[in-house]
Coordinates of C-alpha atoms in Angstrom, one line a residue:
X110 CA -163.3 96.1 97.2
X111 CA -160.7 93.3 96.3
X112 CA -159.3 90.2 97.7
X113 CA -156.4 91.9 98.9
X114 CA -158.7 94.0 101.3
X115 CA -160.0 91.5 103.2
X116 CA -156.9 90.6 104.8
X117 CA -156.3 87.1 103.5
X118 CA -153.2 85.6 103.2
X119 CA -150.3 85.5 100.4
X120 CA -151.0 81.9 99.7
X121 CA -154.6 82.4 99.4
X122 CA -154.2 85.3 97.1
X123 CA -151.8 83.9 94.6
X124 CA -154.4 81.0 94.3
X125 CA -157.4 83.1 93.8
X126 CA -155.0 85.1 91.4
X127 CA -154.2 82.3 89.6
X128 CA -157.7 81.4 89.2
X129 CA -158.6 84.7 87.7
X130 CA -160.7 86.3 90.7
X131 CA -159.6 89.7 92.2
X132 CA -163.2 90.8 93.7
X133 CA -165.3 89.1 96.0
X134 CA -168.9 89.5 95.4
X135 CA -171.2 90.7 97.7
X136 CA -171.9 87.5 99.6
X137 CA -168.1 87.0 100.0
X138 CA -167.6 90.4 100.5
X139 CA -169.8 90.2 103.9
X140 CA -169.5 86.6 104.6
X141 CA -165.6 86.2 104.8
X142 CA -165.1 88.7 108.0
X143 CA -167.3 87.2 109.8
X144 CA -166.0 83.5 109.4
X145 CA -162.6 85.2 110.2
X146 CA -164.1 86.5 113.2
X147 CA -164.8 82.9 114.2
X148 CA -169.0 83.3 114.2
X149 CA -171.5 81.5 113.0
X150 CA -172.7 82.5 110.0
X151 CA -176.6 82.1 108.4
X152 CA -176.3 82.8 104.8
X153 CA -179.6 83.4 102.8
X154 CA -178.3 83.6 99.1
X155 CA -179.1 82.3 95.4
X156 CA -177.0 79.8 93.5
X157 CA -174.6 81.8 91.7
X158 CA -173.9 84.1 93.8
X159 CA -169.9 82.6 94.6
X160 CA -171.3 81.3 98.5
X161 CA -169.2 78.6 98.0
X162 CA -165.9 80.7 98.1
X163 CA -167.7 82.5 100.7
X164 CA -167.3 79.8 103.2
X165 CA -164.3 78.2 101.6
X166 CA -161.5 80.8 101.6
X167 CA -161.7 81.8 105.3
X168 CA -162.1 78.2 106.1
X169 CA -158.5 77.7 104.3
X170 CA -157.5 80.6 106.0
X171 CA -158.0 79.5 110.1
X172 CA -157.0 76.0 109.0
X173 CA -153.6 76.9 107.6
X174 CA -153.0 79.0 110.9
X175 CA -153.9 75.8 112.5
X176 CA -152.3 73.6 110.8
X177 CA -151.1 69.9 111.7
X178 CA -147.4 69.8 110.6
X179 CA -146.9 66.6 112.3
X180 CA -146.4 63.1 110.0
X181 CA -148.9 61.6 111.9
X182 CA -153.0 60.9 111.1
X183 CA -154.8 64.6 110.6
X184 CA -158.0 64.3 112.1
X185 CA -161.0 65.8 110.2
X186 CA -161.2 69.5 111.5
X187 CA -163.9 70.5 109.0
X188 CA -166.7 69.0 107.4
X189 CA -169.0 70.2 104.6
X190 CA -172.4 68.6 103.8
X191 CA -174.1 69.3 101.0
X192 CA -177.2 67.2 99.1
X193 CA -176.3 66.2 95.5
X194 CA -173.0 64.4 94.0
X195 CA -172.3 66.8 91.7
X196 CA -172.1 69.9 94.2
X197 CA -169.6 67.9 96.1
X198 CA -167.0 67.5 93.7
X199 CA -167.6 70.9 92.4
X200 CA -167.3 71.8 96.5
X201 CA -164.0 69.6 96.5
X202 CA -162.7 71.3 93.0
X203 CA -163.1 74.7 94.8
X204 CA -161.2 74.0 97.8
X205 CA -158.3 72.1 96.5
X206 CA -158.4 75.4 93.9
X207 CA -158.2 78.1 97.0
X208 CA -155.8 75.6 99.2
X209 CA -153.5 74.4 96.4
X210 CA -150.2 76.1 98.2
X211 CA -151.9 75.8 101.9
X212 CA -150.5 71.9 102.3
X213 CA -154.1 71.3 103.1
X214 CA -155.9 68.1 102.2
X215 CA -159.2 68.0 101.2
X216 CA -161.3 64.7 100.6
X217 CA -164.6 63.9 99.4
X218 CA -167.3 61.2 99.5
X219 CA -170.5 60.3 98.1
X220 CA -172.5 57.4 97.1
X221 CA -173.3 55.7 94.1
X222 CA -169.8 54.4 93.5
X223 CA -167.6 51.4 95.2
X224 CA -166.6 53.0 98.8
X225 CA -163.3 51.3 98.4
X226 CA -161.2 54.1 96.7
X227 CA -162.6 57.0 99.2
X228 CA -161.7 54.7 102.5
X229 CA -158.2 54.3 101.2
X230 CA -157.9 58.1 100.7
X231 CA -159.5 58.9 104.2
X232 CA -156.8 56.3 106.1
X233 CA -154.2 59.0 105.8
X234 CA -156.8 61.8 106.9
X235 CA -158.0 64.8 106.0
X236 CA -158.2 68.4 107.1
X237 CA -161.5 69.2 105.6
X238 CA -164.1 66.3 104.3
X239 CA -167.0 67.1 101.4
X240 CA -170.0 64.8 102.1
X241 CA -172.9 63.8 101.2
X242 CA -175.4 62.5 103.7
X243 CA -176.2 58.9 103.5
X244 CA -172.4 58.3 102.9
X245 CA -171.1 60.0 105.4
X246 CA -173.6 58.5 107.5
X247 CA -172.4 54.7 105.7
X248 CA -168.7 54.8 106.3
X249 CA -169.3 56.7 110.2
X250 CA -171.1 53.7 110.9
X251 CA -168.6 51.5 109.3
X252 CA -165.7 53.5 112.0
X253 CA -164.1 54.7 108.6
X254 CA -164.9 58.5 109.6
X255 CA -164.8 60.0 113.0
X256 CA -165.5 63.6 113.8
X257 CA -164.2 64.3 117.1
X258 CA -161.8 66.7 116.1
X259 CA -164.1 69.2 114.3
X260 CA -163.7 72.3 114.2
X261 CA -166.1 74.2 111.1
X262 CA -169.7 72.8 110.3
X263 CA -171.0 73.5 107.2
X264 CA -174.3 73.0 105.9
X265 CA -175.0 73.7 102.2
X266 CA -177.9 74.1 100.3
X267 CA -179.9 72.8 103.4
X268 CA -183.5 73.9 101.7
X269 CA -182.7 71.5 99.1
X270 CA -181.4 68.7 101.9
X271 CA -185.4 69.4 103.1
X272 CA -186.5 68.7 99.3
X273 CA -184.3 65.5 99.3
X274 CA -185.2 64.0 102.6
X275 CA -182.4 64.2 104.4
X276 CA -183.6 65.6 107.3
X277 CA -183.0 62.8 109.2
X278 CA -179.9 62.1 108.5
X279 CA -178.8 65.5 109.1
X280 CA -180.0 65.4 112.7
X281 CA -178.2 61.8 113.1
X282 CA -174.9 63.7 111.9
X283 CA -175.1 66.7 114.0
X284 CA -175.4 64.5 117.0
X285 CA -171.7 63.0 116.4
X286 CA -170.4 66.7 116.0
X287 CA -168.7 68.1 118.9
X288 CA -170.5 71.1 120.7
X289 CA -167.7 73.5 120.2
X290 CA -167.5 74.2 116.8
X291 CA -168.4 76.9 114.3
X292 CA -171.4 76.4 112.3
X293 CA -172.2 77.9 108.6
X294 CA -175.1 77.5 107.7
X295 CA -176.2 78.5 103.9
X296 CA -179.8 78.3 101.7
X297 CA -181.3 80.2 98.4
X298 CA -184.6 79.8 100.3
X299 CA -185.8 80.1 104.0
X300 CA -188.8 78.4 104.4
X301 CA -190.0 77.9 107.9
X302 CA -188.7 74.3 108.5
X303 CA -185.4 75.5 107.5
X304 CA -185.3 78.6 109.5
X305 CA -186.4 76.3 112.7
X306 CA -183.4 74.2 111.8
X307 CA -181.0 76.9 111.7
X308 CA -182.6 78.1 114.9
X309 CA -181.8 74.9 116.4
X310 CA -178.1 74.3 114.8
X311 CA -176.5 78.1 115.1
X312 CA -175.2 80.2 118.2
X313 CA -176.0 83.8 117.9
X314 CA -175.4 83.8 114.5
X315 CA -174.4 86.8 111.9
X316 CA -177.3 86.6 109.0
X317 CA -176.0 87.7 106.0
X318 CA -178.4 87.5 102.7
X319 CA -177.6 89.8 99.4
X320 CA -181.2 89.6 97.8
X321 CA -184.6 89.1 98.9
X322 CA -185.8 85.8 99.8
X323 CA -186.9 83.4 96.8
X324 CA -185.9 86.8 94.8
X325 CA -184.7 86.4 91.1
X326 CA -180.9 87.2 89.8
X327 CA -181.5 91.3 88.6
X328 CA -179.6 90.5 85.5
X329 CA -181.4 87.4 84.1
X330 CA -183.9 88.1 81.3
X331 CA -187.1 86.4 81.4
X332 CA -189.9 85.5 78.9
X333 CA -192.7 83.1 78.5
X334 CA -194.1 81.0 75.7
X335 CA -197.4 79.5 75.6
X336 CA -197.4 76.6 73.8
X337 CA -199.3 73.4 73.8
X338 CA -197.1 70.5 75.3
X339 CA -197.7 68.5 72.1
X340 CA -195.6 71.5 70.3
X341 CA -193.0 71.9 73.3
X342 CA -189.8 69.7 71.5
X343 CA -191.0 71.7 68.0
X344 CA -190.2 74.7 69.7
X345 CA -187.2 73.6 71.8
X346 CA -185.4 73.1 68.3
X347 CA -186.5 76.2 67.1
X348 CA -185.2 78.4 69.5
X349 CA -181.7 76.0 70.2
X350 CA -181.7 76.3 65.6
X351 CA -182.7 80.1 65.3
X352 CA -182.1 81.8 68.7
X353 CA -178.2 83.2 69.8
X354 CA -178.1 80.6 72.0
X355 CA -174.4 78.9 72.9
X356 CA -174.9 76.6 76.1
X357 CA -177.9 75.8 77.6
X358 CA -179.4 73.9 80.5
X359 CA -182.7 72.7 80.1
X360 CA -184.8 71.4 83.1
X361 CA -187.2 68.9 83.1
X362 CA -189.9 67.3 85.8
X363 CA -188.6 63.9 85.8
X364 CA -186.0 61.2 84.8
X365 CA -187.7 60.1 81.6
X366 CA -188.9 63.5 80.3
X367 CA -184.9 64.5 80.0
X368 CA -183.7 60.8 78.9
X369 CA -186.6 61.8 75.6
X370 CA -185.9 65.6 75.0
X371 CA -181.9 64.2 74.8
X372 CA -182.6 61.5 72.3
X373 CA -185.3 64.5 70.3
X374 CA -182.4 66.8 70.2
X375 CA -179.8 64.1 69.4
X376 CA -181.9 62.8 66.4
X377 CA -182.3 66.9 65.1
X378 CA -178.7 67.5 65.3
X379 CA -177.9 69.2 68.4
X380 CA -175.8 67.9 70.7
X381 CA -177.2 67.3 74.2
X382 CA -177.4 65.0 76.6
X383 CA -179.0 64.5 79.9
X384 CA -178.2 64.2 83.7
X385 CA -180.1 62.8 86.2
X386 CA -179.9 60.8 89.3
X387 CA -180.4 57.1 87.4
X388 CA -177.6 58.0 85.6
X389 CA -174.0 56.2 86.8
X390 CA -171.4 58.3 88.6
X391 CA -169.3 57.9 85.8
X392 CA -171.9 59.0 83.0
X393 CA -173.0 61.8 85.1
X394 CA -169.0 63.3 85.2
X395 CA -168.6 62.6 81.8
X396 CA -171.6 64.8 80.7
X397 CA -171.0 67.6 82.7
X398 CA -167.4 67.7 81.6
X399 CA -168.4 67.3 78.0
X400 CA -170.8 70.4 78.9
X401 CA -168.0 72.1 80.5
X402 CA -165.6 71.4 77.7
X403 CA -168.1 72.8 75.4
X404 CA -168.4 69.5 73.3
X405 CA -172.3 69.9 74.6
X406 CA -174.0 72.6 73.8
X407 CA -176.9 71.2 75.7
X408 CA -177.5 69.9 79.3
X409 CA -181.2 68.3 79.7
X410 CA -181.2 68.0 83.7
X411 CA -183.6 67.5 86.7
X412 CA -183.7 69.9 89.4
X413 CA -181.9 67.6 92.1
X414 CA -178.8 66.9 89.4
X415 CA -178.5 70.4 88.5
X416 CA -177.8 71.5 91.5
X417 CA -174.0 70.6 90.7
X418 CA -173.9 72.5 87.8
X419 CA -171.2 75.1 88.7
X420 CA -170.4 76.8 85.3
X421 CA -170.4 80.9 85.2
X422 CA -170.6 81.0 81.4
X423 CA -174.4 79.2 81.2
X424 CA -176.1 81.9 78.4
X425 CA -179.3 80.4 78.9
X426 CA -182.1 77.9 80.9
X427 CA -185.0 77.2 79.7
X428 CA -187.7 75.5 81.6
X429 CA -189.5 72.9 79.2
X430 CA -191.3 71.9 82.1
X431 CA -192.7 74.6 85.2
X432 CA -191.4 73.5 88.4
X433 CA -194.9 73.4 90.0
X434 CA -192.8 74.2 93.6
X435 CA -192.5 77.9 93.1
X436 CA -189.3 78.5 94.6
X437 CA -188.0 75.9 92.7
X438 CA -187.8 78.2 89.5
X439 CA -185.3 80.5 91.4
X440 CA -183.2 77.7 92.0
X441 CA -183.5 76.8 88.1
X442 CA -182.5 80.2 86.4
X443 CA -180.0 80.5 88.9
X444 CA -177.8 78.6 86.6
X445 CA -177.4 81.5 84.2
X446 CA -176.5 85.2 85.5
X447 CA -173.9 83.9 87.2
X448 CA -170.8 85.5 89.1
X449 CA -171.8 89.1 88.0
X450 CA -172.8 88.1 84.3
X451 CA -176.2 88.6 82.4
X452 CA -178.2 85.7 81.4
X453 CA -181.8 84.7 80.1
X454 CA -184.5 82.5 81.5
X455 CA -186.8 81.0 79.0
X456 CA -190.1 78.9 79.7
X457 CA -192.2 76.9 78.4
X458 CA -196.4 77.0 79.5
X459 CA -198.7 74.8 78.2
X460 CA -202.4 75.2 79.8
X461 CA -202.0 72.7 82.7
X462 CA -198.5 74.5 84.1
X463 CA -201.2 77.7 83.8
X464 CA -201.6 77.9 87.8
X465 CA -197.6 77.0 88.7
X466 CA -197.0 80.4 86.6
X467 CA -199.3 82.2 88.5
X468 CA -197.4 81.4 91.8
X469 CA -194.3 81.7 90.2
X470 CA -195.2 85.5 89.6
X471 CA -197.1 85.4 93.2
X472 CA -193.5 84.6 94.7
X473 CA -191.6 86.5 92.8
X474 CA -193.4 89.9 92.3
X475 CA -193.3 89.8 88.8
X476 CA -195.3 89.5 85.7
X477 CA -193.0 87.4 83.5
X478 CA -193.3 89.0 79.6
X479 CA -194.7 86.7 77.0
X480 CA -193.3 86.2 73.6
X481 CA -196.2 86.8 71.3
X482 CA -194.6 85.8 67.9
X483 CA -193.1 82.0 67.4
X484 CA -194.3 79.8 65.6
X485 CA -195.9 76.7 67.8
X486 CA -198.0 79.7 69.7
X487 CA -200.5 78.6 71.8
X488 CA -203.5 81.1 73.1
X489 CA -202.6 83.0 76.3
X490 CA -203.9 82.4 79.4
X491 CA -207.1 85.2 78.9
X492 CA -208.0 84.0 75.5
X493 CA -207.8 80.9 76.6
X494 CA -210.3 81.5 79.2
X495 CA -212.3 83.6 77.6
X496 CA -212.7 81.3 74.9
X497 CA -213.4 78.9 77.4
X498 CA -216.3 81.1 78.9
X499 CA -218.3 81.7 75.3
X500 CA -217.9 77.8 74.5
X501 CA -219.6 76.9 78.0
X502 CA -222.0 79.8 77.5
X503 CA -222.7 78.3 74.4
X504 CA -223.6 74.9 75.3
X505 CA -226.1 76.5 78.2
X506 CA -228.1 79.4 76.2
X507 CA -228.4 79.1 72.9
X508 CA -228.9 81.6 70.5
X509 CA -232.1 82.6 69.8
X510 CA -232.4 82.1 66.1
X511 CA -231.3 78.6 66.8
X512 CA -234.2 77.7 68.8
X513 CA -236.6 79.1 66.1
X514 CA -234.9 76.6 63.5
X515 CA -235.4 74.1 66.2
X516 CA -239.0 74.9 66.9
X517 CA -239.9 75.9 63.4
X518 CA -238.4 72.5 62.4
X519 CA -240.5 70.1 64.8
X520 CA -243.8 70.1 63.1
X521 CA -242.5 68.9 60.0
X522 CA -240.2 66.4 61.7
X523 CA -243.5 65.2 63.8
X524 CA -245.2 64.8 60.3
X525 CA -242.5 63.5 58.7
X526 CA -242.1 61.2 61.9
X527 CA -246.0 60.6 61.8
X528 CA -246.1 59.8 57.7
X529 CA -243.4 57.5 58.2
X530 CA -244.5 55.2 61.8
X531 CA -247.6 53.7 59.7
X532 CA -244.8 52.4 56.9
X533 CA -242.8 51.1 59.3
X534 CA -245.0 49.3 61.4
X535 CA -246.3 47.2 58.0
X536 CA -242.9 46.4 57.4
X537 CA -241.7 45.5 60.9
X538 CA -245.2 43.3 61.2
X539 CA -244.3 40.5 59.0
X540 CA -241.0 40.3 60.7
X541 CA -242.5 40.1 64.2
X542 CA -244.5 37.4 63.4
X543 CA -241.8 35.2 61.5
X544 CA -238.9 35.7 64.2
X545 CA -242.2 34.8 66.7
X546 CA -243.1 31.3 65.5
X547 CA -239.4 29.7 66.2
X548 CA -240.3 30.9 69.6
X549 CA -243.7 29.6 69.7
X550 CA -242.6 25.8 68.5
X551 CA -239.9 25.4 70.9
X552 CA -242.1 26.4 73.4
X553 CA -244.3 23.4 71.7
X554 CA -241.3 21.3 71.5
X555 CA -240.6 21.8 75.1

């Protein structure tokens, strides 16, 4: 199937043309006729996957038909939510890409930078509006953004908005939104808050979902390596030195752990840098475009920042840490493998992250292959154990030719111990009697 076959128009095509696509994958292969039917649309899909072309293209498509061709103020006739900084500008790249000869303006906002530029932009409106939460909520409350007018709804990434906390504030916004509008709702995972959410939010909605819940990417190779975490930054240079690796994203648990494998890679010569929500706006743009540009060859991220990560040539992701939320790790090797192409998954286990492997396997129905040569390996999780057992077995029976040496051994220790008590009573004698009379004349004295 191409583009051309799903009946879009010419000035959508010669943009998508111009941008180098000419088929839809399967998520926008079954999600664009049914936004162009005007349903509402629940779409259960991994990162990757192109969902955000899924939603955006028919979107361009009924607003161009719909079009304000006025001068005056355009109202805000659809509005797209999503959790993270980063996806929203990669959101606002996409549709300004699709809608570049629609006359369409898109705008976005988010937090972490002075509000000032973004309500000067929204004064001459906006067609469609990229948001996240707790600045959309700032600037409605302020009367900068009003959403009377709305006409599409869409909520992205909404398992991660659950993961974020913003909840809340999604319920807050949804009460300002007209009820007549169409509603697209989209999530890698479906977990039952979220599904009750969707329940609540969508009208007899079409579900479309092009793998198996918290399933991983077919074409992404994955491999474990035990390793101790003392040994962990050892082996990350290893493999980044050795391995055919070209650009890289490599997830950590938190802020700090990624600011310290940056500055380790840094001081062996590679160059990386790291991304993560302490970070200012600006530093956060500049790393991703340096990653982008291909002046990084390595990204060290948390989960929540990578989640704007929108790059299709990604060859690898390594986890130095396990995610020890299962579905999480879908989420993480989602970055590589995308748009059709293969990719490989890499991560690292020390003892500890033992268990969040376990129900990473549990959730995903796989037993992820070990590599069993490098050089920082550590033992695997049965040897471990195993070793584990003998040493406790150890310390409760004893072997039986040690307890002869120990029982063979007592008499002459007691005689030793007897030979020796007589001996050292003389000698403590004399001592017990001299450190005795300073006692015995200030008890005089007193």
């Amino acid at each position: 199937m191409t583009f051309q076959e799903l009946n879009l128009s010419e000035p959508l095509l010669r943009a998508l043309k111009a941008e180098g696509y000419t088929t839809p994958t399967p998520i926008q292969q079954q999600a664009i006729p049914v936004v162009l039917q005007k349903r509402d649309l629940l779409g259960c899909a991994q990162t990757g996957t192109g969902k955000t072309a899924a939603f955006a293209i028919p979107m361009l498509q009924l607003l161009d038909a719909e079009k304000w061709e006025g001068k005056g103020y355009k109202h805000i006739r659809a509005l797209v939510l999503t959790p993270t900084r980063e996806l929203a500008v990669q959101i606002h790249e996409s549709f300004n890409a699709y809608g570049k000869h629609t006359g369409l303006k898109c705008d976005v906002i988010f937090g972490g930078v002075s509000q000032q530029s973004q309500v000067m932009s929204l004064r001459g409106g906006a067609d469609i509006l990229v948001a996240t939460p707790g600045r959309l909520l700032d600037l409605m409350n302020q009367g900068h953004v009003y959403l009377s007018h709305l006409q599409f709804f869409v909520l992205d990434e909404a398992d991660r908005m659950l993961d974020m906390g913003f909840i809340r504030d999604i319920h807050k916004i949804i009460r300002e939104l007209p009820e007549d509008r169409q509603t697209l709702f989209f999530s890698a995972t479906m977990p039952p808050e979220i599904a009750k959410l969707a329940n609540n939010l969508l009208r007899d909605p079409v579900r479309v979902e092009v793998t198996p819940v918290s399933s991983t990417v077919e074409k992404i190779e994955q491999f474990i390596y035990f390793v101790d975490r003392n040994n962990k930054s050892p082996l990350l240079v290893h493999l980044l030195n050795t391995g055919n690796i070209a650009r890289t994203v490599i997830f950590t648990r938190t802020k700090h752990g990624a600011d310290k494998i940056a500055k380790y890679l840094k001081q062996s010569d590679i160059r990386a840098d790291a991304l993560h929500g302490d970070k200012s706006q600006e530093q956060r743009q500049r790393a991703l475009y340096n990653f982008k540009s291909g002046k990084l060859k390595v990204l060290v991220a948390t989960d929540i920042a990578a989640r704007g990560i929108d790059i299709d040539d990604i060859s690898h992701v390594i986890n130095y840490d396990l995610p020890n939320v299962p579905e999480t790790y879908v989420h993480r090797i989602g970055r590589t493998g995308r748009a059709g192409n293969a990719g490989i998954a890499l991560s690292f286990c020390d003892r500890e992250e033992r268990v969040f492997l376990r129900d990473i396997n549990k959730l995903t129905n796989q037993s992820i292959p070990a590599v069993e040569e490098h050089p920082f390996k550590a033992s695997s999780p049965q040897q471990g154990d195993q070793r584990q057992q003998s040493q406790n077995q150890q310390r409760r029976n004893p072997s039986q030719g040690q307890r002869r040496n120990n029982n063979n051994n007592r008499p002459q220790q007691q005689q030793a111990g007897q030979q020796q008590k007589p001996r050292q009573q003389q000698q403590q004698r004399p001592q017990l009697q001299k450190s005795q009379q300073p006692q015995q004349q200030q008890a005089v004295r007193a």
